[in-house]
Structure formats: C-alpha cells, structure tokens
Amino acid sequence: MSVDVMTRPAVLILLGPPGAGKGTQARMLQDKFGLVQLSTGDLLRAAVAAGTPAGKQAKAVMDAGGLVSDDIVIAILNDRLAEEDCQNGVILDGFPRTTVQAKALDDLLASTGQRINAAISLKVDDGAMVERISGRSTCANCGEGYHDTFKPPLADGSCANCGGTELTRRADDRAETVASRLEAYHAQTAPLIAYYADAGVLTSVDAMAAIEQVANDMSKVVQSVIS
Ligand code: AMP
C-alpha cells in the first residue's frame, strides 16, 4: 500500500557513537515533534529481560559490546515499526548500525511509499565518550536519562521527570565494554555517514556542545525536513 506524499510519516535517523547523546536527543525530539523514538538497544534490552529467543541470543553479544546479528535486529525493528503509534513518524536511535540494516530499511520504506527525511550525524570526540558513558544512569520508572556531571538527577537522587527513586546503570557502560562498542561503531556504523551523504539526506551537528544547544540545532534540522 502506498502512503500519500503529503501525509507520509517522517523517518529520522540518528547516527553517532555510543555516548554521543542519541537517546537524550531522541527523547527531546519525540516530545517536541510528536514522533516516536525507536531505540533498538532498548528493544533488545527488553527482549533480554523478557527472555525471548532473540533476547537469549543477543545477550552475550551485547555484554561484550559487539553488534547483534542483522537478522535479529531487523526482525525486531520491523515488528515495532508495524505498530500503530509509529504512523505518526519515527526517530531511529541506534538503527541502522550496518550497511545490511540500512539497505533493509530502504527496502522496507520503499515498500510502504516512505522515505528517510534526514539522517543526522552527531559529531563528537571519541576521547570524551568514555567519561560521558561512565556517568550515565536511567530512571527505571520513566526512562529519563541522567549523567553524574552533565545532567544530574535531583539532589536526593530521584528523577526530576517522574520522581522515581530507582536510577539504574547499564551493564555495558563499563569502560572495558565501551572500548569494544566504539570499535564496533567505527568498523561497522561510521560508513553509514557516507551512505546517507550519497543518498542526499545527511546533516551533521556538533554534539560536543551543551545538551540544550545540540537540541536546538537538531530541532532546526527536523523542522526543516518535516514541514
Ligand atoms: P544502544 O542502547 O544503542 O547503545 O545499544 C546497546 C547494544 O545493543 C549495542 O552495543 C549492541 O550490542 C546492541 N544493538 C543495538 N542496536 C543495534 C543494531 N542496530 N544492530 C546491532 N546491534 C545493536
């Protein structure tokens, strides 16, 4: 079924190494533009927690900081994209991470008459990523992300968004695993910057700036491609 050009939902892709701020920015764009944030990392962590067959296969790879197989990730993303709320438009956070995934996404969108509105590359210095990642925590109740230095929770340690008192740290945010994740990014995901530049949809933002500044820059990009 083809989707009318005027009404087809927006598809945005966020590219950047672990720690670049993709999740933080995707949540802001979700709230501001009414799009749905789709994080394959979150979907995989949910599959691991639920003990599904895909989750069982993915767990060891995720713990080691490698990339889960394309087949598993593409299947999980396809299922999620088919859900009703995605008809408002999506922000892909952490997908695609390989050329095989990028081509699978192109094929899927072509089959529904959709296209990628923008791929936004978050430019950062690798050296700063370990510090950014090692200070991260997430509210177990609402999913809001925090950082010990750059975005601390309230003084009593609770979530400023929902008041939740349990903030968790990801198992793969340990310094040893972060090095593997950065390596996987450079070997398998960074080539997608050229892929989307060739497709004419790439924009870069300086993601070393303060969170609010990056959010402003990204909002301008999104505004220009979805209106
Ligand atoms: P993230 O939350 O995006 O940092 O992802 C956490 C982990 O989930 C990654 O280190 C990978 O092991 C796995 N993962 C998430 N998205 C993908 C993807 N698109 N392709 C392969 N593995 C992924």
PDB file of N, CA, C and O and ligand atoms in Angstrom, residues 18 22 39-42 44-45 61-62 65-70 73 93-98 101 136 170 172 181, ligand 1:
ATOM      1  N   PRO A  18      28.430   5.419  20.640  1.00  0.00           N
ATOM      2  CA  PRO A  18      27.831   5.347  21.970  1.00  0.00           C
ATOM      3  C   PRO A  18      28.307   6.529  22.804  1.00  0.00           C
ATOM      4  O   PRO A  18      29.493   6.849  22.789  1.00  0.00           O
ATOM      5  N   LYS A  22      22.509  10.269  21.451  1.00  0.00           N
ATOM      6  CA  LYS A  22      21.382   9.918  20.570  1.00  0.00           C
ATOM      7  C   LYS A  22      20.091   9.729  21.378  1.00  0.00           C
ATOM      8  O   LYS A  22      19.038  10.243  20.998  1.00  0.00           O
ATOM      9  N   SER A  39      14.454   2.873  19.770  1.00  0.00           N
ATOM     10  CA  SER A  39      15.833   2.527  20.097  1.00  0.00           C
ATOM     11  C   SER A  39      15.965   1.011  20.029  1.00  0.00           C
ATOM     12  O   SER A  39      15.328   0.298  20.802  1.00  0.00           O
ATOM     13  N   THR A  40      16.782   0.524  19.087  1.00  0.00           N
ATOM     14  CA  THR A  40      16.938  -0.936  19.000  1.00  0.00           C
ATOM     15  C   THR A  40      17.656  -1.447  20.248  1.00  0.00           C
ATOM     16  O   THR A  40      17.435  -2.576  20.662  1.00  0.00           O
ATOM     17  N   GLY A  41      18.503  -0.609  20.871  1.00  0.00           N
ATOM     18  CA  GLY A  41      19.132  -1.009  22.128  1.00  0.00           C
ATOM     19  C   GLY A  41      18.068  -1.266  23.191  1.00  0.00           C
ATOM     20  O   GLY A  41      18.095  -2.281  23.889  1.00  0.00           O
ATOM     21  N   ASP A  42      17.084  -0.350  23.312  1.00  0.00           N
ATOM     22  CA  ASP A  42      16.005  -0.537  24.297  1.00  0.00           C
ATOM     23  C   ASP A  42      15.185  -1.785  23.960  1.00  0.00           C
ATOM     24  O   ASP A  42      14.807  -2.554  24.850  1.00  0.00           O
ATOM     25  N   LEU A  44      16.143  -4.413  22.345  1.00  0.00           N
ATOM     26  CA  LEU A  44      16.932  -5.619  22.636  1.00  0.00           C
ATOM     27  C   LEU A  44      17.026  -5.863  24.138  1.00  0.00           C
ATOM     28  O   LEU A  44      16.918  -7.005  24.603  1.00  0.00           O
ATOM     29  N   ARG A  45      17.228  -4.784  24.926  1.00  0.00           N
ATOM     30  CA  ARG A  45      17.299  -4.958  26.391  1.00  0.00           C
ATOM     31  C   ARG A  45      15.970  -5.509  26.920  1.00  0.00           C
ATOM     32  O   ARG A  45      15.945  -6.357  27.815  1.00  0.00           O
ATOM     33  N   VAL A  61      26.389 -11.100  23.159  1.00  0.00           N
ATOM     34  CA  VAL A  61      26.989 -10.128  22.237  1.00  0.00           C
ATOM     35  C   VAL A  61      26.899  -8.721  22.820  1.00  0.00           C
ATOM     36  O   VAL A  61      27.863  -7.947  22.777  1.00  0.00           O
ATOM     37  N   MET A  62      25.744  -8.397  23.392  1.00  0.00           N
ATOM     38  CA  MET A  62      25.563  -7.059  23.972  1.00  0.00           C
ATOM     39  C   MET A  62      26.502  -6.866  25.164  1.00  0.00           C
ATOM     40  O   MET A  62      27.128  -5.812  25.303  1.00  0.00           O
ATOM     41  N   GLY A  65      29.836  -5.928  24.070  1.00  0.00           N
ATOM     42  CA  GLY A  65      29.967  -4.667  23.339  1.00  0.00           C
ATOM     43  C   GLY A  65      30.002  -4.829  21.834  1.00  0.00           C
ATOM     44  O   GLY A  65      30.374  -3.911  21.103  1.00  0.00           O
ATOM     45  N   GLY A  66      29.601  -6.017  21.337  1.00  0.00           N
ATOM     46  CA  GLY A  66      29.559  -6.230  19.883  1.00  0.00           C
ATOM     47  C   GLY A  66      28.192  -5.898  19.316  1.00  0.00           C
ATOM     48  O   GLY A  66      27.309  -5.436  20.039  1.00  0.00           O
ATOM     49  N   LEU A  67      28.035  -6.131  18.025  1.00  0.00           N
ATOM     50  CA  LEU A  67      26.737  -5.874  17.389  1.00  0.00           C
ATOM     51  C   LEU A  67      25.948  -7.176  17.262  1.00  0.00           C
ATOM     52  O   LEU A  67      26.477  -8.204  16.839  1.00  0.00           O
ATOM     53  N   VAL A  68      24.688  -7.121  17.612  1.00  0.00           N
ATOM     54  CA  VAL A  68      23.773  -8.257  17.487  1.00  0.00           C
ATOM     55  C   VAL A  68      23.544  -8.504  15.991  1.00  0.00           C
ATOM     56  O   VAL A  68      23.636  -7.573  15.177  1.00  0.00           O
ATOM     57  N   SER A  69      23.235  -9.745  15.625  1.00  0.00           N
ATOM     58  CA  SER A  69      23.139 -10.087  14.194  1.00  0.00           C
ATOM     59  C   SER A  69      22.056  -9.262  13.500  1.00  0.00           C
ATOM     60  O   SER A  69      21.014  -8.928  14.083  1.00  0.00           O
ATOM     61  N   ASP A  70      22.335  -8.952  12.237  1.00  0.00           N
ATOM     62  CA  ASP A  70      21.403  -8.132  11.453  1.00  0.00           C
ATOM     63  C   ASP A  70      20.005  -8.744  11.442  1.00  0.00           C
ATOM     64  O   ASP A  70      19.008  -8.031  11.584  1.00  0.00           O
ATOM     65  N   VAL A  73      18.055  -8.012  14.677  1.00  0.00           N
ATOM     66  CA  VAL A  73      17.724  -6.596  14.876  1.00  0.00           C
ATOM     67  C   VAL A  73      16.688  -6.121  13.851  1.00  0.00           C
ATOM     68  O   VAL A  73      15.743  -5.402  14.199  1.00  0.00           O
ATOM     69  N   ASP A  93      16.944   5.484  16.728  1.00  0.00           N
ATOM     70  CA  ASP A  93      18.068   5.765  17.627  1.00  0.00           C
ATOM     71  C   ASP A  93      18.851   4.460  17.782  1.00  0.00           C
ATOM     72  O   ASP A  93      18.403   3.550  18.469  1.00  0.00           O
ATOM     73  N   GLY A  94      19.981   4.364  17.076  1.00  0.00           N
ATOM     74  CA  GLY A  94      20.773   3.137  17.177  1.00  0.00           C
ATOM     75  C   GLY A  94      20.478   2.136  16.075  1.00  0.00           C
ATOM     76  O   GLY A  94      20.925   1.003  16.122  1.00  0.00           O
ATOM     77  N   PHE A  95      19.722   2.529  15.091  1.00  0.00           N
ATOM     78  CA  PHE A  95      19.439   1.716  13.911  1.00  0.00           C
ATOM     79  C   PHE A  95      19.339   2.653  12.712  1.00  0.00           C
ATOM     80  O   PHE A  95      18.682   3.695  12.822  1.00  0.00           O
ATOM     81  N   PRO A  96      19.917   2.326  11.563  1.00  0.00           N
ATOM     82  CA  PRO A  96      20.736   1.156  11.285  1.00  0.00           C
ATOM     83  C   PRO A  96      22.163   1.314  11.824  1.00  0.00           C
ATOM     84  O   PRO A  96      22.626   2.423  12.029  1.00  0.00           O
ATOM     85  N   ARG A  97      22.830   0.175  12.044  1.00  0.00           N
ATOM     86  CA  ARG A  97      24.216   0.193  12.515  1.00  0.00           C
ATOM     87  C   ARG A  97      25.141  -0.507  11.531  1.00  0.00           C
ATOM     88  O   ARG A  97      26.345  -0.544  11.770  1.00  0.00           O
ATOM     89  N   THR A  98      24.585  -1.101  10.477  1.00  0.00           N
ATOM     90  CA  THR A  98      25.410  -1.746   9.442  1.00  0.00           C
ATOM     91  C   THR A  98      24.789  -1.410   8.088  1.00  0.00           C
ATOM     92  O   THR A  98      23.614  -1.021   8.002  1.00  0.00           O
ATOM     93  N   GLN A 101      21.696  -3.426   7.428  1.00  0.00           N
ATOM     94  CA  GLN A 101      20.498  -2.860   8.076  1.00  0.00           C
ATOM     95  C   GLN A 101      19.991  -1.643   7.314  1.00  0.00           C
ATOM     96  O   GLN A 101      18.779  -1.445   7.172  1.00  0.00           O
ATOM     97  N   ARG A 136      26.594   7.675  33.150  1.00  0.00           N
ATOM     98  CA  ARG A 136      25.173   7.635  32.795  1.00  0.00           C
ATOM     99  C   ARG A 136      24.317   6.818  33.752  1.00  0.00           C
ATOM    100  O   ARG A 136      24.758   5.818  34.295  1.00  0.00           O
ATOM    101  N   ARG A 170      23.613   0.888  32.999  1.00  0.00           N
ATOM    102  CA  ARG A 170      23.658  -0.245  32.057  1.00  0.00           C
ATOM    103  C   ARG A 170      24.913  -1.085  32.269  1.00  0.00           C
ATOM    104  O   ARG A 170      26.000  -0.539  32.469  1.00  0.00           O
ATOM    105  N   ASP A 172      26.569  -2.661  30.081  1.00  0.00           N
ATOM    106  CA  ASP A 172      27.584  -2.481  29.025  1.00  0.00           C
ATOM    107  C   ASP A 172      28.183  -1.069  29.038  1.00  0.00           C
ATOM    108  O   ASP A 172      28.884  -0.687  28.109  1.00  0.00           O
ATOM    109  N   ARG A 181      32.537  -1.207  22.078  1.00  0.00           N
ATOM    110  CA  ARG A 181      31.385  -0.584  21.404  1.00  0.00           C
ATOM    111  C   ARG A 181      31.850   0.525  20.452  1.00  0.00           C
ATOM    112  O   ARG A 181      31.311   0.683  19.356  1.00  0.00           O
TER     113      ARG A 181
HETATM  114  P1  AMP B   1      22.485   1.081  22.430  1.00  0.00           P
HETATM  115  O1  AMP B   1      21.454   1.148  23.514  1.00  0.00           O
HETATM  116  O2  AMP B   1      22.010   1.684  21.138  1.00  0.00           O
HETATM  117  O3  AMP B   1      23.825   1.601  22.865  1.00  0.00           O
HETATM  118  O4  AMP B   1      22.678  -0.483  22.099  1.00  0.00           O
HETATM  119  C1  AMP B   1      23.158  -1.378  23.102  1.00  0.00           C
HETATM  120  C2  AMP B   1      23.643  -2.634  22.436  1.00  0.00           C
HETATM  121  O5  AMP B   1      22.565  -3.279  21.740  1.00  0.00           O
HETATM  122  C3  AMP B   1      24.726  -2.445  21.380  1.00  0.00           C
HETATM  123  O6  AMP B   1      26.035  -2.357  21.937  1.00  0.00           O
HETATM  124  C4  AMP B   1      24.528  -3.693  20.533  1.00  0.00           C
HETATM  125  O7  AMP B   1      25.080  -4.833  21.160  1.00  0.00           O
HETATM  126  C5  AMP B   1      23.015  -3.854  20.529  1.00  0.00           C
HETATM  127  N1  AMP B   1      22.374  -3.113  19.399  1.00  0.00           N
HETATM  128  C6  AMP B   1      21.547  -2.048  19.490  1.00  0.00           C
HETATM  129  N2  AMP B   1      21.136  -1.657  18.268  1.00  0.00           N
HETATM  130  C7  AMP B   1      21.740  -2.495  17.389  1.00  0.00           C
HETATM  131  C8  AMP B   1      21.733  -2.596  15.970  1.00  0.00           C
HETATM  132  N3  AMP B   1      21.025  -1.739  15.211  1.00  0.00           N
HETATM  133  N4  AMP B   1      22.478  -3.583  15.414  1.00  0.00           N
HETATM  134  C9  AMP B   1      23.190  -4.451  16.152  1.00  0.00           C
HETATM  135  N5  AMP B   1      23.247  -4.408  17.489  1.00  0.00           N
HETATM  136  C10 AMP B   1      22.529  -3.442  18.116  1.00  0.00           C
END
